[in-house]
Amino acid sequence: MIRIDVLTLFPHVFDSPLSCSILKRARDNGLLEIALTDVRDFSTDNYRKVDDKPYGGGPGMVMMPGPVFDCYEHVRQLSPEKGRTILLSPQGQKFDQAKAVELSREKRLILIAGKYEGFDERIRTGLGAEQISIGDYVLNGGELAAMVIIDAVVRLLPGALGDEDSAKNDSFSEGLLEYPQYTRPEVFRGMKVPEILLSGDHAKIAEWRKQQSLERTKNNRPDLLRKRG
Ligand code: ADE
């Protein structure tokens, strides 16, 4: 059971992914409790303003600390668990499978999604938040990044997937990419399933899969092999 709070300017972005498939089932089964809170509800301005021009000049707008702090303090007392507070930002540490595993062991996550131009630095320092980036590209806001983290974390919760083994065999679980998979039919448009997979020789199949994993990783993600040592 994990509780995830999201502070966002666009709560509706989360509606559809949270109502489908594994995430829906996790919520229905009580593995995941999720609460979306609109930061704009905590604006003290008549126009529900939550951002302003950066001191020192420069383009874009920056999230003001006031509404985020007020929203955060409201969210904090919705549950007694302290959990971890995470700010989604391209300036953060890069999210990966190891981080997903780490976060899936928490009782509570508080994710703060902001506009891409950034947050007033006092939000990070004042709330003691860690920053996470989902990759080296810039999104319009942290919402989809928060959604990516939710998705990757929830599938790791015990009981979230139908088949208990599926998460263990995932790509990255051993630091390698997954081997190629095939299902019926045996021949599709002239393309055959590798003979070895039909052989019933489990040791040979395991060896072939390992070889394929290494080959793919070498070709597509040599950085993973270096990390693995
Ligand atoms: N907000 C904008 N871009 C982002 C990224 N790459 N990761 C996390 N949050 C973001």
Coordinates of C-alpha atoms and ligand atoms in Angstrom, one line a residue:
M1 CA 0.0 0.0 0.0
I2 CA 1.4 3.3 -1.0
R3 CA -0.1 6.8 -0.8
I4 CA 0.9 9.2 -3.5
D5 CA 0.0 12.9 -3.3
V6 CA 0.5 15.1 -6.4
L7 CA 0.6 18.8 -6.3
T8 CA -0.1 20.1 -9.7
L9 CA -1.6 22.9 -11.8
F10 CA -3.3 20.3 -14.1
P11 CA -4.9 17.6 -12.0
H12 CA -7.0 16.4 -15.0
V13 CA -3.8 15.3 -16.9
F14 CA -3.8 12.3 -14.4
D15 CA -7.4 11.2 -14.9
S16 CA -7.1 8.9 -17.8
P17 CA -3.9 7.0 -17.0
L18 CA -5.1 6.5 -13.4
S19 CA -8.4 5.0 -14.6
C20 CA -6.9 2.3 -16.9
S21 CA -5.3 -1.1 -16.6
I22 CA -2.8 -1.8 -13.8
L23 CA -3.1 1.6 -12.1
K24 CA -6.9 1.4 -12.0
R25 CA -6.7 -2.2 -10.5
A26 CA -4.1 -1.1 -8.0
R27 CA -6.5 1.7 -6.8
D28 CA -9.5 -0.6 -6.8
N29 CA -7.6 -3.2 -4.8
G30 CA -6.3 -0.7 -2.2
L31 CA -2.6 -1.0 -3.2
L32 CA -2.5 2.6 -4.3
E33 CA -4.2 5.6 -2.8
I34 CA -3.7 8.7 -4.8
A35 CA -4.7 12.3 -4.2
L36 CA -4.4 15.2 -6.6
T37 CA -4.3 18.7 -5.3
D38 CA -4.5 21.8 -7.4
V39 CA -1.8 24.3 -6.4
R40 CA -3.9 27.1 -8.0
D41 CA -6.5 26.6 -5.2
F42 CA -3.8 28.0 -2.9
S43 CA -3.2 31.2 -4.8
T44 CA -4.0 34.3 -2.8
D45 CA -4.4 36.4 -6.0
N46 CA -7.8 37.2 -7.6
Y47 CA -6.5 35.8 -10.9
R48 CA -5.3 32.6 -9.3
K49 CA -1.7 33.5 -10.2
V50 CA 1.0 31.0 -9.2
D51 CA 4.0 32.2 -11.1
D52 CA 5.9 35.4 -11.6
K53 CA 8.9 36.9 -13.5
P54 CA 12.3 35.8 -12.4
Y55 CA 14.4 38.3 -10.3
G56 CA 17.5 39.2 -12.3
G57 CA 15.6 39.1 -15.5
G58 CA 15.4 36.5 -18.2
P59 CA 12.6 34.7 -20.1
G60 CA 9.7 32.7 -18.8
M61 CA 7.9 32.6 -15.4
V62 CA 8.9 31.0 -12.2
M63 CA 6.6 29.2 -9.7
M64 CA 6.1 31.4 -6.6
P65 CA 6.8 29.9 -3.2
G66 CA 3.6 31.0 -1.5
P67 CA 1.0 28.9 -3.2
V68 CA 3.2 25.8 -3.3
F69 CA 4.1 26.1 0.4
D70 CA 0.4 26.6 1.4
C71 CA -0.7 23.7 -0.9
Y72 CA 2.1 21.5 0.6
E73 CA 1.2 22.2 4.2
H74 CA -2.4 21.3 3.4
V75 CA -1.4 18.1 1.7
R76 CA 1.0 17.1 4.5
Q77 CA -1.8 16.9 7.0
L78 CA -4.0 14.7 4.8
S79 CA -2.0 11.7 6.1
P80 CA 0.2 11.0 9.1
E81 CA 3.0 9.4 7.0
K82 CA 6.0 11.6 6.3
G83 CA 7.2 9.9 3.2
R84 CA 9.4 11.5 0.6
T85 CA 8.9 14.8 -1.1
I86 CA 10.0 15.0 -4.8
L87 CA 10.1 17.9 -7.1
L88 CA 9.9 17.0 -10.8
S89 CA 12.5 19.0 -12.7
P90 CA 15.0 18.5 -15.5
Q91 CA 17.6 19.7 -13.0
G92 CA 17.1 16.6 -10.9
Q93 CA 18.9 13.3 -10.6
K94 CA 17.9 10.9 -13.3
F95 CA 15.1 8.5 -12.7
D96 CA 15.9 4.8 -13.3
Q97 CA 14.7 1.4 -12.4
A98 CA 16.8 1.3 -9.2
K99 CA 15.1 4.6 -8.1
A100 CA 11.7 3.1 -8.9
V101 CA 12.5 0.1 -6.7
E102 CA 13.6 2.4 -3.9
L103 CA 10.5 4.6 -4.1
S104 CA 8.2 1.6 -4.3
R105 CA 9.3 0.7 -0.7
E106 CA 8.0 4.0 0.7
K107 CA 4.7 4.4 2.4
R108 CA 4.1 7.8 0.9
L109 CA 5.3 10.0 -1.9
I110 CA 4.5 13.7 -2.3
L111 CA 5.2 14.7 -5.9
I112 CA 5.3 18.3 -6.9
A113 CA 4.9 19.1 -10.6
G114 CA 5.6 22.5 -11.8
K115 CA 6.1 24.5 -15.0
Y116 CA 9.2 23.8 -16.9
E117 CA 10.7 27.2 -16.5
G118 CA 11.2 26.2 -12.9
F119 CA 10.5 26.8 -9.3
D120 CA 11.7 29.5 -6.9
E121 CA 14.7 27.8 -5.3
R122 CA 13.2 28.3 -1.9
I123 CA 10.6 25.7 -2.7
R124 CA 13.3 23.0 -3.0
T125 CA 15.3 24.2 0.0
G126 CA 12.4 25.1 2.2
L127 CA 10.5 21.9 1.7
G128 CA 13.6 19.7 1.8
A129 CA 12.6 18.1 -1.5
E130 CA 14.7 15.9 -3.7
Q131 CA 14.7 16.7 -7.4
I132 CA 14.1 14.0 -10.0
S133 CA 14.3 14.2 -13.8
I134 CA 12.9 11.5 -16.0
G135 CA 15.5 12.2 -18.7
D136 CA 17.5 14.7 -20.6
Y137 CA 14.7 16.5 -22.4
V138 CA 12.4 19.3 -21.4
L139 CA 8.7 18.8 -20.9
N140 CA 6.1 21.5 -20.6
G141 CA 5.5 20.7 -17.0
G142 CA 6.2 18.0 -14.4
E143 CA 2.9 16.2 -14.8
L144 CA 3.9 13.6 -17.3
A145 CA 7.2 13.1 -15.4
A146 CA 5.2 12.5 -12.2
M147 CA 2.9 10.1 -14.1
V148 CA 5.9 8.2 -15.4
I149 CA 7.2 7.8 -11.8
I150 CA 3.8 6.7 -10.5
D151 CA 3.5 4.1 -13.3
A152 CA 7.0 2.7 -12.8
V153 CA 6.6 2.6 -9.0
V154 CA 3.1 1.1 -8.8
R155 CA 3.9 -1.9 -11.0
L156 CA 6.6 -2.9 -8.5
L157 CA 4.1 -3.1 -5.6
P158 CA 3.6 -6.7 -4.5
G159 CA 0.3 -7.8 -6.1
A160 CA 0.0 -5.1 -8.7
L161 CA 0.8 -7.3 -11.6
G162 CA -1.2 -10.4 -12.3
D163 CA 1.9 -12.5 -12.7
E164 CA 4.3 -12.2 -9.8
D165 CA 7.3 -12.9 -11.9
S166 CA 6.8 -10.3 -14.6
A167 CA 8.4 -7.4 -12.8
K168 CA 11.5 -9.5 -11.9
N169 CA 12.1 -10.4 -15.5
D170 CA 11.7 -6.9 -16.8
S171 CA 14.4 -5.1 -18.8
F172 CA 16.9 -3.5 -16.4
S173 CA 16.1 -5.8 -13.5
E174 CA 19.5 -7.4 -14.2
G175 CA 21.0 -4.3 -15.8
L176 CA 20.4 -5.7 -19.3
L177 CA 17.7 -5.1 -21.9
E178 CA 15.2 -7.8 -22.4
Y179 CA 15.6 -10.6 -25.0
P180 CA 13.3 -10.8 -28.0
Q181 CA 9.9 -12.5 -27.3
Y182 CA 7.7 -14.4 -29.7
T183 CA 4.1 -15.8 -29.6
R184 CA 1.8 -17.5 -32.0
P185 CA 1.8 -18.1 -34.9
E186 CA 5.0 -20.0 -35.6
V187 CA 5.3 -18.4 -39.0
F188 CA 4.0 -14.9 -39.6
R189 CA 4.2 -13.4 -43.1
G190 CA 7.2 -15.6 -43.8
M191 CA 9.0 -14.7 -40.6
K192 CA 9.8 -17.7 -38.4
V193 CA 10.1 -18.0 -34.6
P194 CA 13.7 -19.0 -33.8
E195 CA 13.9 -22.8 -33.8
I196 CA 15.5 -22.9 -30.3
L197 CA 12.3 -21.5 -28.7
L198 CA 10.3 -24.5 -30.0
S199 CA 12.9 -27.0 -28.9
G200 CA 11.7 -27.5 -25.3
D201 CA 15.3 -27.4 -24.2
H202 CA 15.0 -25.0 -21.2
A203 CA 18.8 -24.7 -20.5
K204 CA 19.5 -23.9 -24.2
I205 CA 16.6 -21.4 -24.3
A206 CA 17.9 -19.6 -21.2
E207 CA 21.4 -19.5 -22.7
W208 CA 20.1 -18.1 -26.0
R209 CA 18.0 -15.5 -24.2
K210 CA 21.0 -14.3 -22.1
Q211 CA 23.1 -14.1 -25.3
Q212 CA 20.4 -12.0 -27.0
S213 CA 20.1 -9.7 -24.0
L214 CA 23.8 -9.1 -24.0
E215 CA 23.8 -8.5 -27.8
R216 CA 21.0 -6.0 -27.6
T217 CA 22.5 -4.2 -24.7
K218 CA 25.8 -4.0 -26.4
N219 CA 24.2 -2.5 -29.6
N220 CA 21.6 -0.2 -28.1
R221 CA 22.8 0.6 -24.6
P222 CA 26.6 0.1 -24.2
D223 CA 26.4 2.5 -21.2
L224 CA 24.4 -0.1 -19.3
L225 CA 27.1 -2.7 -19.8
R226 CA 29.7 -0.3 -18.4
K227 CA 27.5 0.5 -15.4
R228 CA 27.2 -3.2 -14.7
G229 CA 31.0 -3.6 -14.7
Ligands
ADE1 N1 9.8 18.9 -16.0 C1 10.2 19.3 -17.3 N2 11.0 18.5 -17.8 C2 11.2 17.5 -17.0 C3 12.0 16.3 -17.0 N3 12.7 15.9 -18.0 N4 11.9 15.5 -15.9 C4 11.2 15.8 -14.8 N5 10.4 16.9 -14.7 C5 10.4 17.8 -15.8

